[in-house]
Coordinates of C-alpha atoms and ligand atoms in Angstrom, one line a residue:
X17 CA -43.7 -0.5 11.2
X18 CA -40.4 -2.1 10.5
X19 CA -40.0 0.0 7.3
X20 CA -40.7 3.2 9.3
X21 CA -38.1 2.2 11.8
X22 CA -35.6 1.3 9.1
X23 CA -36.2 4.7 7.5
X24 CA -35.5 6.5 10.7
X25 CA -32.3 4.4 11.4
X26 CA -31.1 5.1 7.9
X27 CA -31.7 8.8 8.3
X28 CA -29.8 8.7 11.6
X29 CA -27.0 6.9 9.9
X30 CA -26.8 9.4 7.2
X31 CA -26.6 12.1 9.8
X32 CA -23.8 10.3 11.6
X33 CA -21.9 10.0 8.3
X34 CA -22.2 13.7 7.8
X35 CA -20.9 14.4 11.3
X36 CA -18.0 12.0 10.7
X37 CA -17.2 14.0 7.5
X38 CA -17.3 17.2 9.4
X39 CA -15.1 15.9 12.2
X40 CA -12.6 14.6 9.7
X41 CA -12.5 18.0 8.1
X42 CA -11.9 19.5 11.6
X43 CA -9.2 17.0 12.3
X44 CA -7.4 18.0 9.1
X45 CA -7.6 21.6 10.0
X46 CA -6.4 21.1 13.6
X47 CA -3.5 18.9 12.4
X48 CA -2.5 21.6 10.0
X49 CA -2.5 24.1 12.8
X50 CA -0.6 21.7 15.1
X51 CA 2.1 21.1 12.5
X52 CA 2.5 24.8 11.9
X53 CA 2.9 25.4 15.6
X54 CA 5.3 22.5 16.0
X55 CA 7.4 23.9 13.2
X56 CA 7.5 27.3 14.9
X57 CA 8.5 25.7 18.2
X58 CA 11.3 23.7 16.5
X59 CA 12.6 26.8 14.7
X60 CA 12.6 28.7 18.1
X61 CA 14.6 25.8 19.7
X62 CA 17.1 25.7 16.8
X63 CA 17.6 29.5 17.0
X64 CA 18.3 29.2 20.7
X65 CA 20.9 26.5 20.3
X66 CA 24.6 27.3 20.6
X67 CA 26.2 27.2 17.2
X68 CA 28.5 24.3 18.2
X69 CA 25.6 21.9 18.0
X70 CA 24.6 22.9 14.5
X71 CA 26.4 19.8 13.1
X72 CA 23.9 17.6 14.9
X73 CA 21.5 16.0 12.4
X74 CA 18.0 17.3 13.2
X75 CA 14.9 15.3 13.4
X76 CA 11.6 16.5 11.9
X77 CA 9.7 16.3 15.2
X78 CA 10.6 18.6 18.0
X79 CA 11.3 17.2 21.4
X80 CA 13.2 14.5 19.6
X81 CA 16.5 16.3 19.7
X82 CA 19.0 13.8 18.7
X83 CA 21.6 12.9 21.2
X84 CA 25.1 12.5 19.8
X85 CA 27.0 12.1 23.1
X86 CA 26.6 8.4 23.8
X87 CA 29.8 6.4 24.2
X88 CA 29.2 5.0 20.7
X89 CA 28.1 8.3 19.0
X90 CA 31.4 9.1 17.4
X91 CA 31.9 5.6 16.0
X92 CA 28.3 5.6 14.7
X93 CA 28.8 8.8 12.9
X94 CA 32.1 7.7 11.5
X95 CA 30.8 4.4 10.1
X96 CA 27.8 6.2 8.6
X97 CA 30.1 8.2 6.5
X98 CA 33.1 5.9 6.0
X99 CA 31.5 2.5 5.8
X100 CA 28.0 3.2 4.6
X101 CA 28.9 6.3 2.5
X102 CA 25.9 8.2 3.7
X103 CA 26.0 11.9 4.6
X104 CA 23.1 12.0 7.1
X105 CA 20.5 10.1 8.9
X106 CA 16.9 10.0 7.8
X107 CA 14.1 10.7 10.3
X108 CA 14.1 8.2 13.2
X109 CA 17.2 6.3 12.1
X110 CA 19.5 7.7 14.7
X111 CA 16.9 7.5 17.5
X112 CA 16.4 3.8 16.6
X113 CA 20.1 3.2 16.6
X114 CA 20.6 4.9 19.9
X115 CA 17.8 2.9 21.5
X116 CA 18.9 -0.4 20.4
X117 CA 22.5 0.4 21.3
X118 CA 21.2 1.2 24.8
X119 CA 19.9 -2.4 24.9
X120 CA 16.2 -1.6 24.6
X121 CA 13.8 -3.9 22.8
X122 CA 12.4 -1.9 19.9
X123 CA 9.8 -2.2 17.1
X124 CA 10.5 0.1 14.2
X125 CA 7.7 0.8 11.8
X126 CA 8.9 2.7 8.8
X127 CA 7.6 3.0 5.3
X128 CA 9.2 0.7 2.7
X129 CA 12.5 2.0 1.4
X130 CA 13.1 4.4 4.2
X131 CA 16.2 2.7 5.5
X132 CA 15.3 0.2 8.3
X133 CA 18.2 -2.0 7.5
X134 CA 20.7 0.6 8.5
X135 CA 19.1 0.6 12.0
X136 CA 20.6 -2.8 12.7
X137 CA 23.5 -2.9 10.2
X138 CA 25.2 0.2 11.7
X139 CA 24.8 -1.0 15.3
X140 CA 26.1 -4.4 14.2
X141 CA 29.3 -2.8 13.0
X142 CA 29.7 -0.7 16.2
X143 CA 29.1 -3.6 18.6
X144 CA 31.2 -6.5 19.8
X145 CA 30.2 -9.9 18.5
X146 CA 27.5 -10.3 15.8
X147 CA 23.9 -9.5 15.1
X148 CA 21.5 -12.3 14.2
X149 CA 19.1 -11.2 11.5
X150 CA 16.0 -13.2 10.8
X151 CA 14.7 -12.5 7.2
X152 CA 11.8 -14.3 5.5
X153 CA 13.3 -14.5 2.0
X154 CA 16.6 -15.9 0.7
X155 CA 16.6 -13.2 -2.0
X156 CA 16.4 -10.5 0.6
X157 CA 19.4 -12.0 2.4
X158 CA 21.4 -12.4 -0.9
X159 CA 20.8 -8.7 -1.7
X160 CA 21.9 -7.5 1.7
X161 CA 25.0 -9.8 1.8
X162 CA 26.0 -8.6 -1.6
X163 CA 25.6 -5.0 -0.5
X164 CA 27.5 -5.5 2.8
X165 CA 30.3 -7.2 1.0
X166 CA 30.6 -4.3 -1.3
X167 CA 31.1 -2.0 1.6
X168 CA 33.4 -4.4 3.3
X169 CA 31.2 -5.5 6.2
X170 CA 31.5 -9.2 7.0
X171 CA 28.2 -10.9 6.8
X172 CA 27.1 -14.5 6.1
X173 CA 23.8 -16.4 5.7
X174 CA 22.4 -19.7 6.6
X175 CA 19.4 -21.1 4.8
X176 CA 18.0 -24.4 3.5
X177 CA 20.3 -24.3 0.4
X178 CA 23.5 -23.5 2.3
X179 CA 26.2 -26.2 1.6
X180 CA 27.5 -28.3 4.4
X181 CA 30.9 -26.7 4.3
X182 CA 29.4 -23.2 4.4
X183 CA 27.2 -24.1 7.3
X184 CA 30.2 -25.5 9.1
X185 CA 32.1 -22.2 8.6
X186 CA 29.2 -20.2 9.9
X187 CA 28.6 -22.4 12.9
X188 CA 32.3 -22.2 13.8
X189 CA 32.4 -18.4 13.2
X190 CA 29.5 -17.5 15.5
X191 CA 31.3 -19.0 18.5
X192 CA 34.7 -17.6 17.6
X193 CA 35.7 -14.9 20.1
X194 CA 37.6 -13.1 17.3
X195 CA 34.2 -12.4 15.8
X196 CA 34.7 -12.9 12.1
X197 CA 31.2 -11.9 11.2
X198 CA 29.3 -8.8 12.1
X199 CA 25.9 -10.0 10.7
X200 CA 24.5 -13.5 10.5
X201 CA 21.4 -13.8 8.4
X202 CA 19.1 -16.8 8.9
X203 CA 15.6 -17.8 7.8
X204 CA 13.0 -18.3 10.5
X205 CA 12.8 -22.1 9.7
X206 CA 16.5 -22.4 10.6
X207 CA 15.8 -21.1 14.0
X208 CA 12.8 -23.4 14.3
X209 CA 14.4 -26.5 12.9
X210 CA 18.2 -26.5 13.4
X211 CA 19.1 -27.7 16.9
X212 CA 22.7 -27.2 16.1
X213 CA 22.2 -23.6 15.3
X214 CA 20.4 -23.0 18.5
X215 CA 23.1 -24.7 20.6
X216 CA 25.7 -22.6 18.8
X217 CA 23.8 -19.4 19.5
X218 CA 23.5 -20.5 23.1
X219 CA 27.2 -20.8 23.3
X220 CA 27.7 -17.4 21.6
X221 CA 25.2 -15.9 24.0
X222 CA 27.1 -17.2 27.1
X223 CA 30.3 -15.8 25.7
X224 CA 28.6 -12.4 25.1
X225 CA 29.1 -12.6 21.4
X226 CA 25.4 -12.3 20.4
X227 CA 25.0 -8.6 20.5
X228 CA 21.6 -8.1 19.0
X229 CA 18.6 -9.9 17.3
X230 CA 16.9 -8.2 14.4
X231 CA 13.7 -9.6 13.1
X232 CA 13.0 -8.1 9.7
X233 CA 9.5 -8.0 8.3
X234 CA 8.3 -8.6 11.8
X235 CA 4.6 -8.4 10.8
X236 CA 5.1 -11.9 9.3
X237 CA 4.6 -13.2 12.9
X238 CA 1.0 -12.2 13.0
X239 CA -1.8 -14.0 11.3
X240 CA -3.6 -10.6 11.0
X241 CA -0.7 -9.1 9.1
X242 CA -0.9 -9.5 5.3
X243 CA 2.1 -11.8 5.0
X244 CA 1.9 -14.4 7.7
X245 CA 4.7 -17.0 7.8
X246 CA 4.1 -19.9 10.0
X247 CA 7.8 -20.2 11.0
X248 CA 7.7 -16.7 12.4
X249 CA 5.4 -18.0 15.1
X250 CA 8.2 -20.0 16.6
X251 CA 10.6 -17.1 17.0
X252 CA 9.6 -16.5 20.6
X253 CA 12.3 -19.0 21.5
X254 CA 15.0 -16.3 20.8
X255 CA 13.9 -14.0 23.5
X256 CA 13.1 -16.9 25.9
X257 CA 16.7 -18.3 25.5
X258 CA 18.6 -15.1 25.0
X259 CA 16.6 -12.7 27.3
X260 CA 19.4 -10.2 27.7
X261 CA 20.0 -9.6 24.1
X262 CA 18.1 -6.6 22.7
X263 CA 15.6 -7.4 19.9
X264 CA 14.8 -5.1 17.1
X265 CA 11.6 -5.8 15.0
X266 CA 11.3 -4.0 11.7
X267 CA 8.3 -3.6 9.4
X268 CA 6.8 -1.3 6.9
X269 CA 3.2 -2.4 7.5
X270 CA 1.8 -3.1 10.9
X271 CA -1.2 -1.8 12.6
X272 CA -1.1 -1.5 16.4
X273 CA -3.1 -4.8 16.8
X274 CA -0.6 -6.6 14.6
X275 CA 2.3 -5.2 16.6
X276 CA 0.6 -6.3 19.8
X277 CA 0.4 -9.8 18.4
X278 CA 4.1 -9.7 17.4
X279 CA 5.0 -8.6 20.9
X280 CA 3.4 -11.7 22.4
X281 CA 4.7 -14.1 19.8
X282 CA 8.2 -12.8 20.1
X283 CA 8.0 -12.7 23.9
X284 CA 9.1 -9.1 24.1
X285 CA 6.9 -7.4 26.7
X286 CA 6.5 -3.7 26.2
X287 CA 9.1 -2.9 23.5
X288 CA 9.5 0.8 22.6
X289 CA 7.7 1.4 19.3
X290 CA 9.0 4.0 16.9
X291 CA 6.8 4.9 14.0
X292 CA 8.0 7.1 11.2
X293 CA 5.5 9.0 9.1
X294 CA 4.2 7.1 6.1
X295 CA 3.8 10.3 4.1
X296 CA 6.2 10.0 1.1
X297 CA 6.3 13.7 0.2
X298 CA 8.3 13.2 -3.0
X299 CA 5.7 10.9 -4.6
X300 CA 3.0 12.4 -6.8
X301 CA -0.2 10.4 -6.7
X302 CA -2.5 10.4 -9.7
X303 CA -5.6 8.4 -10.8
X304 CA -6.5 8.0 -14.5
X305 CA -9.8 6.6 -15.7
X306 CA -9.6 3.4 -17.8
X307 CA -12.5 3.0 -20.2
X308 CA -14.3 -0.3 -20.3
X309 CA -15.3 -0.1 -24.0
X310 CA -12.0 1.2 -25.3
X311 CA -8.9 0.4 -23.3
X312 CA -6.6 3.1 -24.3
X313 CA -4.5 2.7 -21.2
X314 CA -1.7 0.9 -22.9
X315 CA -1.2 3.6 -25.5
X316 CA -1.4 6.1 -22.7
X317 CA 1.2 4.3 -20.7
X318 CA 3.5 3.9 -23.7
X319 CA 3.3 7.6 -24.5
X320 CA 4.1 8.5 -20.8
X321 CA 7.1 6.1 -20.8
X322 CA 8.4 7.5 -24.1
X323 CA 7.9 11.2 -23.2
X324 CA 7.6 12.1 -19.6
X325 CA 9.8 9.1 -18.4
X326 CA 12.1 9.0 -21.4
X327 CA 15.3 7.2 -20.3
X328 CA 13.9 6.7 -16.8
X329 CA 13.3 3.6 -14.9
X330 CA 9.9 2.3 -13.8
X331 CA 7.5 -0.5 -13.0
X332 CA 4.1 -1.3 -14.5
X333 CA 2.0 -3.4 -12.2
X334 CA -0.6 -5.6 -13.8
X335 CA -3.4 -7.9 -12.6
X336 CA -2.3 -11.3 -13.9
X337 CA 0.5 -13.3 -15.4
X338 CA -1.3 -13.2 -18.7
X339 CA -1.5 -9.4 -18.5
X340 CA 2.2 -9.2 -17.6
X341 CA 3.0 -11.0 -20.8
X342 CA 0.6 -9.1 -23.0
X343 CA 1.2 -5.6 -21.7
X344 CA 5.0 -6.1 -22.0
X345 CA 4.5 -7.3 -25.6
X346 CA 2.4 -4.3 -26.4
X347 CA 5.0 -1.9 -24.9
X348 CA 7.7 -3.7 -26.8
X349 CA 5.8 -3.3 -30.0
X350 CA 6.0 0.4 -29.3
X351 CA 9.8 0.3 -29.0
X352 CA 10.0 0.3 -25.2
X353 CA 12.4 -2.0 -23.4
X354 CA 9.8 -3.6 -21.2
X355 CA 9.9 -7.2 -19.9
X356 CA 7.4 -9.3 -17.9
X357 CA 8.0 -10.6 -14.4
X358 CA 5.7 -13.0 -12.6
X359 CA 5.7 -16.0 -10.3
X360 CA 5.3 -18.5 -13.0
X361 CA 8.6 -17.7 -14.8
X362 CA 11.7 -19.6 -14.6
X363 CA 13.7 -18.4 -11.5
X364 CA 16.8 -17.6 -13.7
X365 CA 14.7 -15.5 -16.1
X366 CA 13.2 -13.7 -13.2
X367 CA 16.5 -12.8 -11.6
X368 CA 17.8 -11.9 -15.0
X369 CA 15.0 -9.4 -15.6
X370 CA 15.5 -8.0 -12.1
X371 CA 19.3 -7.7 -12.6
X372 CA 19.0 -6.0 -16.0
X373 CA 16.4 -3.6 -14.7
X374 CA 18.5 -2.8 -11.6
X375 CA 21.4 -2.0 -13.9
X376 CA 19.2 0.1 -16.2
X377 CA 19.5 -2.2 -19.2
X378 CA 15.7 -2.6 -19.1
X379 CA 13.5 0.4 -18.8
X380 CA 10.3 -1.1 -17.5
X381 CA 9.4 -4.3 -15.7
X382 CA 5.8 -5.2 -16.3
X383 CA 5.0 -7.2 -13.2
X384 CA 2.5 -8.9 -11.1
X385 CA 2.8 -8.4 -7.3
X386 CA 5.3 -11.2 -7.3
X387 CA 7.8 -8.4 -8.1
X388 CA 7.8 -7.2 -4.5
X389 CA 9.7 -7.6 -1.4
X390 CA 13.4 -6.7 -1.6
X391 CA 13.3 -4.5 -4.6
X392 CA 15.6 -1.7 -3.7
X393 CA 16.3 0.4 -6.7
X394 CA 16.7 4.0 -5.7
X395 CA 16.0 5.8 -9.0
X396 CA 12.6 4.4 -9.9
X397 CA 10.8 7.4 -11.4
X398 CA 7.4 5.9 -12.0
X399 CA 5.2 3.1 -10.8
X400 CA 2.1 2.7 -13.0
X401 CA -0.7 0.4 -12.0
X402 CA -2.4 -0.9 -15.1
X403 CA -5.1 -2.3 -12.7
X404 CA -6.0 -1.1 -9.2
X405 CA -4.4 -2.9 -6.2
X406 CA -6.6 -5.1 -4.0
X407 CA -6.2 -2.7 -1.0
X408 CA -4.8 0.7 -0.1
X409 CA -2.1 -1.0 1.9
X410 CA -1.0 -3.0 -1.1
X411 CA -1.2 0.1 -3.3
X412 CA 0.9 2.1 -0.9
X413 CA 3.5 -0.7 -0.7
X414 CA 3.7 -1.3 -4.5
X415 CA 3.7 2.3 -5.5
X416 CA 6.2 3.1 -2.7
X417 CA 8.9 1.4 -4.8
X418 CA 9.1 4.7 -6.6
X419 CA 11.4 7.5 -5.6
X420 CA 13.5 5.8 -2.9
X421 CA 16.3 8.2 -3.6
X422 CA 14.0 11.0 -2.2
X423 CA 13.7 12.6 -5.6
X424 CA 10.3 13.3 -7.2
X425 CA 8.6 10.3 -8.7
X426 CA 5.1 9.5 -10.0
X427 CA 2.5 6.9 -8.9
X428 CA -0.2 6.5 -11.4
X429 CA -3.1 4.1 -11.2
X430 CA -5.5 3.3 -14.0
X431 CA -9.0 2.9 -12.6
X432 CA -11.3 0.7 -14.6
X433 CA -14.8 -0.2 -13.8
X434 CA -14.5 -3.8 -15.0
X435 CA -11.3 -4.3 -13.0
X436 CA -13.1 -3.7 -9.7
X437 CA -15.1 -6.9 -10.3
X438 CA -12.2 -8.9 -11.6
X439 CA -10.4 -8.3 -8.4
X440 CA -13.6 -8.6 -6.3
X441 CA -14.1 -12.2 -7.4
X442 CA -10.4 -12.9 -6.5
X443 CA -10.6 -11.5 -3.0
X444 CA -14.0 -12.8 -2.1
X445 CA -12.7 -15.5 0.1
X446 CA -10.3 -13.2 2.0
X447 CA -11.0 -11.9 5.4
X448 CA -12.4 -8.4 4.8
X449 CA -11.0 -8.6 1.3
X450 CA -14.1 -7.0 -0.1
X451 CA -14.1 -4.1 2.3
X452 CA -10.4 -3.4 1.6
X453 CA -11.0 -3.5 -2.1
X454 CA -13.8 -0.9 -1.8
X455 CA -11.5 1.3 0.2
X456 CA -9.1 1.2 -2.8
X457 CA -12.0 2.0 -5.1
X458 CA -12.9 4.9 -2.9
X459 CA -9.3 6.1 -3.1
X460 CA -9.6 6.1 -6.9
X461 CA -13.0 7.7 -7.1
X462 CA -13.1 10.1 -4.2
X463 CA -12.1 13.6 -5.3
X464 CA -13.6 15.3 -2.2
X465 CA -10.4 14.8 -0.3
X466 CA -6.6 14.8 -1.0
X467 CA -5.5 11.3 -2.1
X468 CA -2.8 11.4 0.6
X469 CA -5.4 12.0 3.3
X470 CA -7.4 9.0 2.1
X471 CA -4.3 6.9 2.3
X472 CA -3.2 8.3 5.7
X473 CA -6.3 6.9 7.5
X474 CA -4.9 3.4 6.9
X475 CA -1.8 4.2 8.8
X476 CA -3.6 5.8 11.7
X477 CA -2.1 9.1 10.6
X478 CA -3.5 12.4 9.4
X479 CA -1.8 14.1 6.6
X480 CA -3.0 17.6 6.0
X481 CA -3.2 19.4 2.6
X482 CA 0.1 21.0 3.5
X483 CA 1.6 17.6 3.8
X484 CA 0.6 17.1 0.1
X485 CA 1.8 20.4 -1.3
X486 CA -0.2 19.7 -4.5
X487 CA 1.6 16.4 -4.9
X488 CA -1.7 14.6 -5.9
X489 CA -4.0 15.2 -8.8
X490 CA -7.0 16.0 -6.5
X491 CA -5.1 18.9 -4.8
X492 CA -3.4 20.0 -8.0
X493 CA -6.6 20.2 -10.1
X494 CA -9.0 21.3 -7.4
X495 CA -10.5 23.9 -9.7
X496 CA -11.4 21.3 -12.3
X497 CA -14.1 19.6 -10.3
X498 CA -17.8 20.2 -10.3
X499 CA -20.4 18.9 -8.0
X500 CA -23.2 17.1 -9.6
X501 CA -26.6 16.1 -8.2
X502 CA -26.9 12.4 -9.0
X503 CA -30.1 11.7 -7.0
X504 CA -32.2 11.2 -10.1
X505 CA -29.5 9.0 -11.7
X506 CA -29.4 6.9 -8.5
X507 CA -33.1 6.4 -8.7
X508 CA -32.8 5.2 -12.3
X509 CA -30.1 2.7 -11.5
X510 CA -31.9 1.4 -8.4
X511 CA -35.1 1.0 -10.5
X512 CA -33.2 -1.3 -13.0
X513 CA -31.8 -3.4 -10.2
X514 CA -35.3 -3.6 -8.6
X515 CA -36.8 -4.6 -11.9
X516 CA -34.2 -7.3 -12.4
X517 CA -34.7 -8.6 -8.9
X518 CA -38.4 -8.8 -9.4
X519 CA -37.9 -10.7 -12.6
X520 CA -35.4 -13.0 -10.9
X521 CA -32.7 -11.8 -13.3
X522 CA -29.1 -11.5 -12.2
X523 CA -27.4 -8.4 -13.3
X524 CA -23.6 -8.2 -13.5
X525 CA -22.2 -4.7 -13.0
X526 CA -21.4 -4.4 -16.7
X527 CA -24.9 -5.5 -17.7
X528 CA -26.4 -3.0 -15.3
X529 CA -24.5 -0.1 -16.9
X530 CA -25.4 -1.4 -20.3
X531 CA -29.0 -1.7 -19.4
X532 CA -29.0 1.8 -18.1
X533 CA -27.4 3.1 -21.2
X534 CA -30.2 1.4 -23.2
X535 CA -28.2 -1.5 -24.5
X536 CA -30.2 -4.4 -23.2
X537 CA -33.2 -6.3 -24.7
X538 CA -35.9 -4.0 -26.2
X539 CA -38.5 -5.3 -23.7
X540 CA -36.4 -4.1 -20.8
X541 CA -35.6 -0.8 -22.4
X542 CA -39.3 0.0 -22.5
X543 CA -39.6 -0.6 -18.8
X544 CA -36.7 1.5 -17.5
X545 CA -35.4 4.9 -17.9
X546 CA -32.2 4.9 -19.9
X547 CA -29.5 7.5 -19.5
X548 CA -27.7 9.8 -21.9
X549 CA -24.7 10.1 -19.5
X550 CA -21.5 9.1 -21.2
X551 CA -20.3 5.6 -20.2
X552 CA -17.5 6.9 -18.0
X553 CA -19.9 8.9 -16.0
X554 CA -22.6 6.2 -15.8
X555 CA -20.0 3.8 -14.4
X556 CA -18.8 6.5 -12.0
X557 CA -22.4 6.8 -10.7
X558 CA -22.8 3.1 -10.3
X559 CA -19.5 2.9 -8.4
X560 CA -20.5 5.7 -6.1
X561 CA -23.8 4.0 -5.3
X562 CA -21.9 0.8 -4.5
X563 CA -19.5 2.7 -2.2
X564 CA -22.3 4.5 -0.5
X565 CA -24.5 1.5 0.2
X566 CA -27.3 2.1 -2.3
X567 CA -26.1 -1.0 -4.2
X568 CA -24.3 -4.0 -2.8
X569 CA -22.4 -6.9 -4.2
X570 CA -23.7 -10.4 -4.3
X571 CA -21.7 -13.5 -5.3
X572 CA -22.5 -16.7 -6.9
X573 CA -20.1 -19.6 -6.9
X574 CA -19.6 -22.4 -9.4
X575 CA -16.8 -24.9 -9.1
X576 CA -14.9 -23.0 -11.8
X577 CA -15.6 -19.4 -11.2
X578 CA -17.3 -16.8 -9.1
X579 CA -19.9 -14.4 -10.5
X580 CA -20.5 -10.9 -9.2
X581 CA -24.0 -9.4 -9.3
X582 CA -25.5 -6.2 -8.2
X583 CA -28.2 -6.1 -5.6
X584 CA -30.1 -3.3 -3.8
X585 CA -28.2 -1.8 -0.8
X586 CA -29.3 -0.9 2.6
X587 CA -29.8 2.8 1.8
X588 CA -32.2 2.4 -1.1
X589 CA -35.3 3.4 1.0
X590 CA -33.7 6.8 1.5
X591 CA -34.2 7.5 -2.2
X592 CA -38.0 7.4 -1.7
X593 CA -37.9 10.7 0.0
X594 CA -38.1 13.6 -2.4
X595 CA -35.9 15.7 -0.1
X596 CA -33.1 13.2 -0.2
X597 CA -30.3 14.4 -2.4
X598 CA -27.1 12.7 -3.5
X599 CA -24.2 14.7 -4.8
X600 CA -21.0 13.7 -6.4
X601 CA -17.9 15.6 -7.2
X602 CA -16.4 14.9 -10.6
X603 CA -13.5 16.1 -12.6
X604 CA -14.5 17.8 -15.8
X605 CA -11.2 18.1 -17.6
X606 CA -8.0 16.3 -18.1
X607 CA -7.0 12.6 -18.1
X608 CA -8.9 11.6 -15.0
X609 CA -12.0 13.3 -16.2
X610 CA -15.4 11.8 -16.3
X611 CA -16.5 14.4 -18.9
X612 CA -19.9 15.9 -18.3
X613 CA -21.7 16.0 -21.6
X614 CA -25.3 16.1 -20.4
X615 CA -26.9 15.9 -17.1
X616 CA -30.4 15.2 -18.4
X617 CA -31.6 11.7 -18.7
X618 CA -34.2 10.4 -21.2
X619 CA -37.2 9.5 -19.3
X620 CA -40.4 7.7 -19.8
X621 CA -42.1 9.4 -16.9
X622 CA -45.0 7.0 -16.7
X623 CA -42.8 4.1 -15.8
X624 CA -41.0 6.3 -13.4
X625 CA -44.2 7.3 -11.7
X626 CA -45.3 3.7 -11.5
X627 CA -42.0 2.8 -10.0
X628 CA -42.2 5.5 -7.4
X629 CA -45.7 4.6 -6.5
X630 CA -44.8 1.0 -6.2
X631 CA -42.1 2.1 -3.7
X632 CA -44.4 4.2 -1.6
X633 CA -45.5 2.5 1.6
Ligands
DTP22 N1 20.3 7.9 5.8 C1 20.2 7.5 4.5 N2 20.5 8.4 3.5 C2 20.3 8.0 2.2 N3 19.9 6.8 1.8 C3 19.7 5.9 2.8 C4 19.8 6.2 4.2 N4 19.4 5.1 4.9 C5 19.1 4.1 4.0 N5 19.2 4.6 2.7 C6 19.0 3.9 1.5 C7 19.7 2.6 1.4 C8 18.8 1.7 0.6 O1 19.2 1.8 -0.8 C9 17.4 2.4 0.7 C10 16.4 1.5 1.3 O2 16.8 1.0 2.5 P1 16.3 -0.3 3.2 O3 16.9 -0.4 4.5 O4 16.4 -1.5 2.3 O5 14.8 0.0 3.3 P2 13.7 -0.7 4.2 O6 14.2 -1.9 4.8 O7 13.1 0.3 5.1 O8 12.5 -1.0 3.1 P3 11.6 -2.4 2.9 O9 10.4 -2.2 3.8 O10 11.3 -2.3 1.5 O11 12.5 -3.5 3.3 O12 17.6 3.6 1.4
MG23 MG1 13.9 -3.9 4.7
ZN24 ZN1 -3.3 16.0 -2.2

């Protein structure tokens, strides 16, 4: 009874999934049409405008005609050119600046490297008094202060390592009516812990010297964000004490629920939220397969660095500190100026690597994710992931360090079967860590849809194929894919897992693939159907089954390590039906290819029949 019901629910689920796929397709088509129509409307508007307004910078989205006739507009434009040496605004910058200058509370969500800082630095220069900037990291502050000094904007910082004398100068300066500083950078703990600072700010507020509050990396307020900082929780005091001062929260990664949380924590009811598109059109996204039995990825990376990226700057992200050291050493052996960077290095060595890379004395930094926040090198031409990231959000962030100068740059990820499980054991304790990892795996394996569209879902956006313009390997090589029926392969894999379960044997993913390829004990080999699929493809099938719920992961913990085993997934009963088919699109040529050599599998049909009959109800 139960089994019959389960079958029918599974079938219904399958149907729903198909409908979702169809709706997604429809959504993509409609978005395409909408964008085309919007472009036409915008062109019509531009054509109708008198020529005198042609100097007005235009925004991408229509209806967002930028207003340049505020009392501050002339000054803003002048400082953009003369102080910041920039020729024009990027999308949303001017709107954000105008809104905060009008005194509105504002949350600005903009992809990493798009220029959020300008949205408070420029208003700071054009306002009386100073802007208070809350920043989570001292290194971020140092970079900004160095930059502002270089363009002759007066800025200071206060943090735990500030000397007494320096702190005294800052405290005196913020209440000085002559306004010696345009920007005052502080860490959140200073706000939370320094009574003196709060009382000085109070004084500045009463004297109308506190013109604006900027909270950078605002997602750090929320426990649901990926980078929660406990001291950010206490920042609500700013708006409670200085209610008339406009607050500007900035972040590159925040979902609407995280923003809602930030609103409450910071005590800013109903701020205006501006969200820039996350689509980085100048980045080319590519996935390359990393073999488990013969890791040629390092040679591949080295040859890319020496040919395609000759004399160009880049980052290679790796999984662990050990990998950072070893991959850097391997690249050095191949005459590449590559240096490691990870959290366990001496701080001086770290900043030396960072500095030398920024000034192009080092070509490649081989880094763990510790090389992250605050990296603002414009001409990074490639970001290569030697190992997949733990989520699409992380991948977007990390790869997004490429091409900040708006020129073309490449983001390549090496997708290895074994890596999935290395990361899986690491994220097992994280809230939805597993789910996020599988989404990343899906990004790597799914060639049904544009890589951009797979990423867009995570930012509540839809990017159509047009938004990609063949800037991902899936779109660029769409002709190189073939659809393969993997139903029979799925049955073989499931049979092996069933057998193992019945024998109380635990199968790691690697053992599963090896068993399927006939590499296990002879006794087992006799009882299962082995495959002649090449390893790459066998692994691809197993991953697909995991992603689609025919297999699932199971963990076992010891005090020292976590083991990852394969179990049967909820969809296994579907495979009993002879009409049920499972297809998979695979690339058949090129670097990402899972080359199809043979689709037939060696079979010992008796065992297979026995297996099927044992499954029948
Ligand atoms: N209008 C512009 N034109 C050209 N370059 C610009 C413009 N605005 C900003 N930039 C440059 C300055 C910086 O070198 C780079 C990144 O700006 P920045 O403000 O640090 O990014 P961000 O704060 O959005 O990124 P992150 O999320 O990484 O902190 O962009
Ligand atoms: Mg920033
Ligand atoms: Zn694409």
